[in-house]
PDB file of C-alpha atoms in Angstrom:
ATOM      1  CA  VAL S   1       5.327   3.289  -4.626  1.00 93.00           C
ATOM      2  CA  LYS S   2       3.239   5.958  -2.627  1.00 96.00           C
ATOM      3  CA  ILE S   3       3.816   7.228   0.021  1.00 97.00           C
ATOM      4  CA  THR S   4       1.544   8.506   3.440  1.00 97.00           C
ATOM      5  CA  GLY S   5       2.046   9.188   7.149  1.00 97.00           C
ATOM      6  CA  GLU S   6      -0.274  10.401   9.771  1.00 96.00           C
ATOM      7  CA  ALA S   7       0.780  11.739  13.043  1.00 96.00           C
ATOM      8  CA  ARG S   8      -1.874  11.920  16.204  1.00 94.00           C
ATOM      9  CA  PHE S   9      -0.953  13.589  19.923  1.00 93.00           C
ATOM     10  CA  SER S  10      -3.096  11.959  22.674  1.00 89.00           C
ATOM     11  CA  HIS S  11      -3.376  13.706  26.143  1.00 86.00           C
ATOM     12  CA  TYR S  12      -4.527  11.130  28.584  1.00 79.00           C
ATOM     13  CA  LYS S  13      -4.885  12.397  32.781  1.00 76.00           C
ATOM     14  CA  TYR S  14      -5.520   9.560  35.383  1.00 69.00           C
ATOM     15  CA  SER S  15      -6.685   8.878  38.213  1.00 65.00           C
ATOM     16  CA  GLY S  16      -6.784   6.417  40.626  1.00 58.00           C
ATOM     17  CA  ASP S  17      -5.533   2.737  40.409  1.00 55.00           C
ATOM     18  CA  LEU S  18      -5.691   1.633  37.096  1.00 54.00           C
ATOM     19  CA  SER S  19      -3.230  -1.619  37.901  1.00 53.00           C
ATOM     20  CA  ARG S  20      -3.776  -4.086  35.032  1.00 49.00           C
ATOM     21  CA  ASP S  21      -5.884  -6.753  35.574  1.00 48.00           C
ATOM     22  CA  ALA S  22      -7.338 -10.329  34.041  1.00 47.00           C
ATOM     23  CA  SER S  23      -7.069  -9.106  30.725  1.00 45.00           C
ATOM     24  CA  GLY S  24      -4.359  -6.665  30.545  1.00 46.00           C
ATOM     25  CA  PHE S  25      -5.827  -3.486  30.226  1.00 47.00           C
ATOM     26  CA  GLY S  26      -4.727  -0.947  33.347  1.00 48.00           C
ATOM     27  CA  ILE S  27      -1.077   1.469  32.729  1.00 49.00           C
ATOM     28  CA  GLY S  28      -0.595   0.613  36.969  1.00 47.00           C
ATOM     29  CA  ASP S  29      -1.210   3.102  39.472  1.00 45.00           C
ATOM     30  CA  ARG S  30      -0.947   6.685  38.369  1.00 50.00           C
ATOM     31  CA  ASN S  31      -2.239   9.514  39.369  1.00 52.00           C
ATOM     32  CA  ASN S  32      -0.936  12.169  36.839  1.00 65.00           C
ATOM     33  CA  ASP S  33      -1.440  12.555  33.100  1.00 73.00           C
ATOM     34  CA  ALA S  34       0.551  11.172  29.261  1.00 76.00           C
ATOM     35  CA  THR S  35       1.466  12.850  26.527  1.00 83.00           C
ATOM     36  CA  GLN S  36       2.337  11.136  22.994  1.00 85.00           C
ATOM     37  CA  LEU S  37       3.054  11.738  20.283  1.00 89.00           C
ATOM     38  CA  ARG S  38       2.625   9.028  17.244  1.00 90.00           C
ATOM     39  CA  THR S  39       3.951   9.303  13.940  1.00 93.00           C
ATOM     40  CA  ARG S  40       3.691   5.997  11.417  1.00 95.00           C
ATOM     41  CA  LEU S  41       4.689   6.553   7.408  1.00 97.00           C
ATOM     42  CA  TRP S  42       2.203   4.634   5.160  1.00 97.00           C
ATOM     43  CA  ILE S  43       4.539   2.866   1.929  1.00 97.00           C
ATOM     44  CA  SER S  44       1.617   0.750  -0.758  1.00 97.00           C
ATOM     45  CA  GLY S  45       2.681   0.055  -4.831  1.00 97.00           C
ATOM     46  CA  GLN S  46       0.847  -2.584  -6.762  1.00 96.00           C
ATOM     47  CA  VAL S  47       3.312  -5.575  -7.786  1.00 94.00           C
ATOM     48  CA  ASN S  48       0.963  -6.048 -11.060  1.00 94.00           C
ATOM     49  CA  ASP S  49      -2.753  -5.829 -11.151  1.00 93.00           C
ATOM     50  CA  ARG S  50      -3.455  -8.084  -8.567  1.00 94.00           C
ATOM     51  CA  TRP S  51      -1.447  -7.906  -6.246  1.00 97.00           C
ATOM     52  CA  LYS S  52      -0.450  -4.834  -3.810  1.00 97.00           C
ATOM     53  CA  TYR S  53       2.229  -4.738  -1.154  1.00 97.00           C
ATOM     54  CA  VAL S  54       1.644  -2.934   2.260  1.00 97.00           C
ATOM     55  CA  GLY S  55       3.521  -1.302   4.869  1.00 97.00           C
ATOM     56  CA  MET S  56       3.828   0.395   7.153  1.00 97.00           C
ATOM     57  CA  LEU S  57       6.890   2.446   9.403  1.00 95.00           C
ATOM     58  CA  GLU S  58       5.881   3.381  13.476  1.00 93.00           C
ATOM     59  CA  ASN S  59       6.954   5.514  16.120  1.00 91.00           C
ATOM     60  CA  THR S  60       5.757   6.752  19.700  1.00 86.00           C
ATOM     61  CA  LYS S  61       7.678  10.018  21.210  1.00 86.00           C
ATOM     62  CA  ASP S  62       6.333   9.509  25.605  1.00 81.00           C
ATOM     63  CA  LEU S  63       6.621  13.323  25.974  1.00 79.00           C
ATOM     64  CA  HIS S  64       6.630  13.385  29.362  1.00 73.00           C
ATOM     65  CA  THR S  65      10.604  12.600  29.499  1.00 72.00           C
ATOM     66  CA  ASN S  66      12.770  14.514  27.331  1.00 67.00           C
ATOM     67  CA  ASP S  67      14.706  11.067  26.654  1.00 69.00           C
ATOM     68  CA  ARG S  68      15.977  10.722  23.138  1.00 70.00           C
ATOM     69  CA  GLU S  69      13.337   8.057  21.644  1.00 68.00           C
ATOM     70  CA  THR S  70      14.448   7.031  18.508  1.00 72.00           C
ATOM     71  CA  GLN S  71      13.266   3.495  17.648  1.00 82.00           C
ATOM     72  CA  VAL S  72      11.511   2.843  14.600  1.00 88.00           C
ATOM     73  CA  ASP S  73       9.162  -0.219  14.236  1.00 88.00           C
ATOM     74  CA  PHE S  74       8.666  -1.661  11.423  1.00 89.00           C
ATOM     75  CA  ARG S  75       4.651  -3.059  12.448  1.00 90.00           C
ATOM     76  CA  ARG S  76       3.133  -4.176   9.214  1.00 94.00           C
ATOM     77  CA  ALA S  77       3.634  -5.601   6.140  1.00 97.00           C
ATOM     78  CA  TRP S  78       2.003  -8.007   3.767  1.00 97.00           C
ATOM     79  CA  VAL S  79      -0.243  -8.217   0.418  1.00 98.00           C
ATOM     80  CA  GLU S  80      -2.960  -8.496  -0.848  1.00 97.00           C
ATOM     81  CA  GLY S  81      -4.869  -9.599  -3.995  1.00 97.00           C
ATOM     82  CA  SER S  82      -6.209 -12.095  -5.720  1.00 96.00           C
ATOM     83  CA  ILE S  83      -6.861 -15.211  -6.894  1.00 96.00           C
ATOM     84  CA  GLY S  84     -10.306 -15.913  -8.633  1.00 95.00           C
ATOM     85  CA  VAL S  85     -12.689 -14.454  -7.038  1.00 96.00           C
ATOM     86  CA  VAL S  86     -10.626 -15.359  -3.340  1.00 97.00           C
ATOM     87  CA  ASN S  87      -9.266 -11.996  -1.748  1.00 97.00           C
ATOM     88  CA  VAL S  88      -5.864 -13.516  -0.312  1.00 98.00           C
ATOM     89  CA  THR S  89      -4.860 -10.474   2.886  1.00 98.00           C
ATOM     90  CA  ALA S  90      -0.938 -12.226   3.441  1.00 98.00           C
ATOM     91  CA  GLY S  91       1.993 -10.848   5.638  1.00 97.00           C
ATOM     92  CA  ARG S  92       1.807  -9.246   9.248  1.00 95.00           C
ATOM     93  CA  PHE S  93      -1.316  -6.530   8.957  1.00 94.00           C
ATOM     94  CA  ASN S  94      -4.421  -5.668  11.446  1.00 90.00           C
ATOM     95  CA  PRO S  95      -7.883  -7.708  11.197  1.00 89.00           C
ATOM     96  CA  ILE S  96     -10.564  -6.607  12.754  1.00 85.00           C
ATOM     97  CA  TYR S  97     -13.397  -9.179  13.451  1.00 81.00           C
ATOM     98  CA  MET S  98     -17.408  -7.998  14.848  1.00 77.00           C
ATOM     99  CA  TYR S  99     -16.841  -4.248  14.503  1.00 78.00           C
ATOM    100  CA  GLY S 100     -13.422  -5.244  16.741  1.00 76.00           C
ATOM    101  CA  THR S 101     -15.125  -6.243  19.913  1.00 72.00           C
ATOM    102  CA  LEU S 102     -13.053  -9.879  20.048  1.00 69.00           C
ATOM    103  CA  PHE S 103     -10.285  -8.747  17.592  1.00 72.00           C
ATOM    104  CA  ASP S 104      -8.612  -6.351  17.363  1.00 76.00           C
ATOM    105  CA  ALA S 105      -4.463  -6.845  16.815  1.00 77.00           C
ATOM    106  CA  ASP S 106      -2.021  -6.569  14.847  1.00 86.00           C
ATOM    107  CA  ALA S 107      -1.580 -10.204  13.786  1.00 89.00           C
ATOM    108  CA  ASP S 108       0.908 -12.676  12.028  1.00 92.00           C
ATOM    109  CA  GLY S 109      -1.568 -14.683   8.782  1.00 94.00           C
ATOM    110  CA  LEU S 110      -3.520 -15.429   6.768  1.00 97.00           C
ATOM    111  CA  GLN S 111      -6.629 -13.872   5.792  1.00 97.00           C
ATOM    112  CA  LEU S 112      -9.131 -15.718   2.939  1.00 98.00           C
ATOM    113  CA  ASN S 113     -12.394 -13.596   1.785  1.00 97.00           C
ATOM    114  CA  TYR S 114     -15.177 -14.320  -0.681  1.00 98.00           C
ATOM    115  CA  SER S 115     -17.661 -11.280  -0.914  1.00 96.00           C
ATOM    116  CA  ASN S 116     -20.442 -10.290  -3.106  1.00 94.00           C
ATOM    117  CA  SER S 117     -23.434  -7.404  -2.792  1.00 92.00           C
ATOM    118  CA  ASN S 118     -24.678  -9.256   0.109  1.00 94.00           C
ATOM    119  CA  PHE S 119     -22.614 -11.686   1.971  1.00 96.00           C
ATOM    120  CA  SER S 120     -19.204 -11.796   2.636  1.00 95.00           C
ATOM    121  CA  VAL S 121     -17.244 -14.871   4.331  1.00 96.00           C
ATOM    122  CA  ASP S 122     -13.774 -14.810   5.671  1.00 95.00           C
ATOM    123  CA  ILE S 123     -11.501 -17.236   6.447  1.00 97.00           C
ATOM    124  CA  PHE S 124      -8.112 -16.508   8.188  1.00 95.00           C
ATOM    125  CA  GLY S 125      -5.139 -18.590  10.691  1.00 94.00           C
ATOM    126  CA  LEU S 126      -3.230 -16.167  12.776  1.00 90.00           C
ATOM    127  CA  ARG S 127      -0.004 -15.712  15.086  1.00 86.00           C
ATOM    128  CA  PRO S 128      -1.306 -11.695  16.592  1.00 81.00           C
ATOM    129  CA  GLU S 129       1.735 -10.117  18.194  1.00 74.00           C
ATOM    130  CA  GLY S 130       2.025 -10.307  22.350  1.00 63.00           C
ATOM    131  CA  SER S 131       2.056  -7.082  22.810  1.00 56.00           C
ATOM    132  CA  ASN S 132      -1.414  -5.797  21.360  1.00 52.00           C
ATOM    133  CA  ARG S 133      -3.669  -5.239  24.275  1.00 52.00           C
ATOM    134  CA  TYR S 134      -6.583  -5.800  21.947  1.00 51.00           C
ATOM    135  CA  PHE S 135      -6.077  -9.061  21.658  1.00 56.00           C
ATOM    136  CA  ARG S 136      -5.215  -9.421  25.651  1.00 53.00           C
ATOM    137  CA  GLY S 137      -7.855  -8.648  26.148  1.00 55.00           C
ATOM    138  CA  LEU S 138      -9.363 -11.960  25.524  1.00 59.00           C
ATOM    139  CA  GLN S 139      -7.918 -12.827  28.937  1.00 56.00           C
ATOM    140  CA  GLY S 140     -11.167 -11.441  30.221  1.00 55.00           C
ATOM    141  CA  PHE S 141     -13.046 -13.988  27.977  1.00 55.00           C
ATOM    142  CA  GLY S 142     -10.816 -17.053  28.993  1.00 54.00           C
ATOM    143  CA  ALA S 143      -9.423 -17.354  25.726  1.00 54.00           C
ATOM    144  CA  MET S 144      -6.343 -16.370  26.850  1.00 58.00           C
ATOM    145  CA  PRO S 145      -4.308 -18.534  30.417  1.00 57.00           C
ATOM    146  CA  ALA S 146      -4.091 -15.424  32.895  1.00 57.00           C
ATOM    147  CA  ASN S 147       0.374 -15.360  32.883  1.00 58.00           C
ATOM    148  CA  TRP S 148       0.189 -15.255  29.075  1.00 58.00           C
ATOM    149  CA  ASP S 149       3.486 -12.972  29.020  1.00 58.00           C
ATOM    150  CA  GLY S 150       3.315 -12.464  24.869  1.00 58.00           C
ATOM    151  CA  GLU S 151       5.793 -14.733  24.474  1.00 61.00           C
ATOM    152  CA  GLN S 152       3.833 -17.141  23.723  1.00 62.00           C
ATOM    153  CA  ASN S 153       2.653 -18.148  19.778  1.00 68.00           C
ATOM    154  CA  TYR S 154      -0.776 -19.060  20.323  1.00 76.00           C
ATOM    155  CA  THR S 155      -2.593 -19.984  16.693  1.00 83.00           C
ATOM    156  CA  VAL S 156      -5.743 -17.773  16.582  1.00 85.00           C
ATOM    157  CA  LEU S 157      -7.568 -20.055  13.481  1.00 92.00           C
ATOM    158  CA  GLY S 158     -11.562 -18.663  11.699  1.00 92.00           C
ATOM    159  CA  THR S 159     -13.910 -17.728  10.102  1.00 95.00           C
ATOM    160  CA  ASN S 160     -16.092 -14.530   9.718  1.00 92.00           C
ATOM    161  CA  MET S 161     -19.494 -14.549   7.727  1.00 94.00           C
ATOM    162  CA  ASN S 162     -21.642 -11.701   7.185  1.00 93.00           C
ATOM    163  CA  TYR S 163     -24.830 -11.104   5.411  1.00 96.00           C
ATOM    164  CA  ALA S 164     -26.898  -7.961   5.204  1.00 95.00           C
ATOM    165  CA  PHE S 165     -31.089  -8.098   4.013  1.00 96.00           C
ATOM    166  CA  ASN S 166     -30.060  -4.672   3.383  1.00 94.00           C
ATOM    167  CA  ASP S 167     -28.213  -1.127   3.960  1.00 90.00           C
ATOM    168  CA  LYS S 168     -29.901  -0.531   8.226  1.00 94.00           C
ATOM    169  CA  PHE S 169     -30.120  -4.164   8.712  1.00 95.00           C
ATOM    170  CA  ASN S 170     -27.340  -7.638   8.790  1.00 93.00           C
ATOM    171  CA  ALA S 171     -26.570 -10.618  10.326  1.00 94.00           C
ATOM    172  CA  LYS S 172     -23.535 -12.164  11.760  1.00 92.00           C
ATOM    173  CA  PHE S 173     -21.193 -14.812  12.980  1.00 93.00           C
ATOM    174  CA  ALA S 174     -17.914 -15.926  14.539  1.00 90.00           C
ATOM    175  CA  TYR S 175     -16.322 -18.963  15.201  1.00 92.00           C
ATOM    176  CA  TYR S 176     -12.673 -18.778  16.517  1.00 86.00           C
ATOM    177  CA  ASN S 177     -10.560 -21.196  17.575  1.00 86.00           C
ATOM    178  CA  VAL S 178      -7.800 -20.536  19.990  1.00 79.00           C
ATOM    179  CA  ASP S 179      -4.960 -23.255  20.445  1.00 76.00           C
ATOM    180  CA  GLY S 180      -2.828 -22.942  23.731  1.00 68.00           C
ATOM    181  CA  SER S 181      -1.686 -26.863  23.130  1.00 68.00           C
ATOM    182  CA  LYS S 182       1.693 -25.586  22.425  1.00 65.00           C
ATOM    183  CA  TYR S 183       1.873 -24.532  26.193  1.00 62.00           C
ATOM    184  CA  GLY S 184      -0.011 -27.125  28.110  1.00 61.00           C
ATOM    185  CA  GLU S 185      -3.274 -24.724  27.637  1.00 64.00           C
ATOM    186  CA  MET S 186      -6.739 -26.057  26.945  1.00 63.00           C
ATOM    187  CA  ASP S 187      -7.870 -24.374  23.346  1.00 72.00           C
ATOM    188  CA  ALA S 188     -10.826 -22.731  23.803  1.00 75.00           C
ATOM    189  CA  ASP S 189     -14.061 -22.318  21.434  1.00 81.00           C
ATOM    190  CA  ILE S 190     -14.868 -18.597  20.783  1.00 82.00           C
ATOM    191  CA  PHE S 191     -19.056 -18.317  18.725  1.00 86.00           C
TER     192      PHE S 191
END
């Protein structure tokens, strides 16, 4: 078992109205600053020669208050390995697709990947964590309903493909289907 960690200190200065818009971004009307210390503890270990386990514990401390904030969240836990030539990731992990332009969120799910020297393809089924602001950004694209409060478990099915012509030029294709039928919403198809 290997244990590693990281700490991130951040300070932001806000001015003006940064209220949440339809995409879910913004933090409300603040004319001050925010200071935080985020600590993460990573635990990983080999299950066997083909599979490994990864988990992450996280604590975020607001340094504006002297409140005792001791909540530690078990934010991610997944296994990754291979079945034949297919790489498998299953559990709660942080998939980043298309350079993170549309999807960069903690999610529960399954991802299958095949890759060789210049081609790779991912096929996945995910349920993004509702509180993650990156996935909330899909509201701005009309892919998530404006009244999504993060509690609904939307299912996202999709694929990503990448072909590298050389080390400086590549082409990508992605397709996402967001299933909103469980909540009376229409499905969203994103290419």
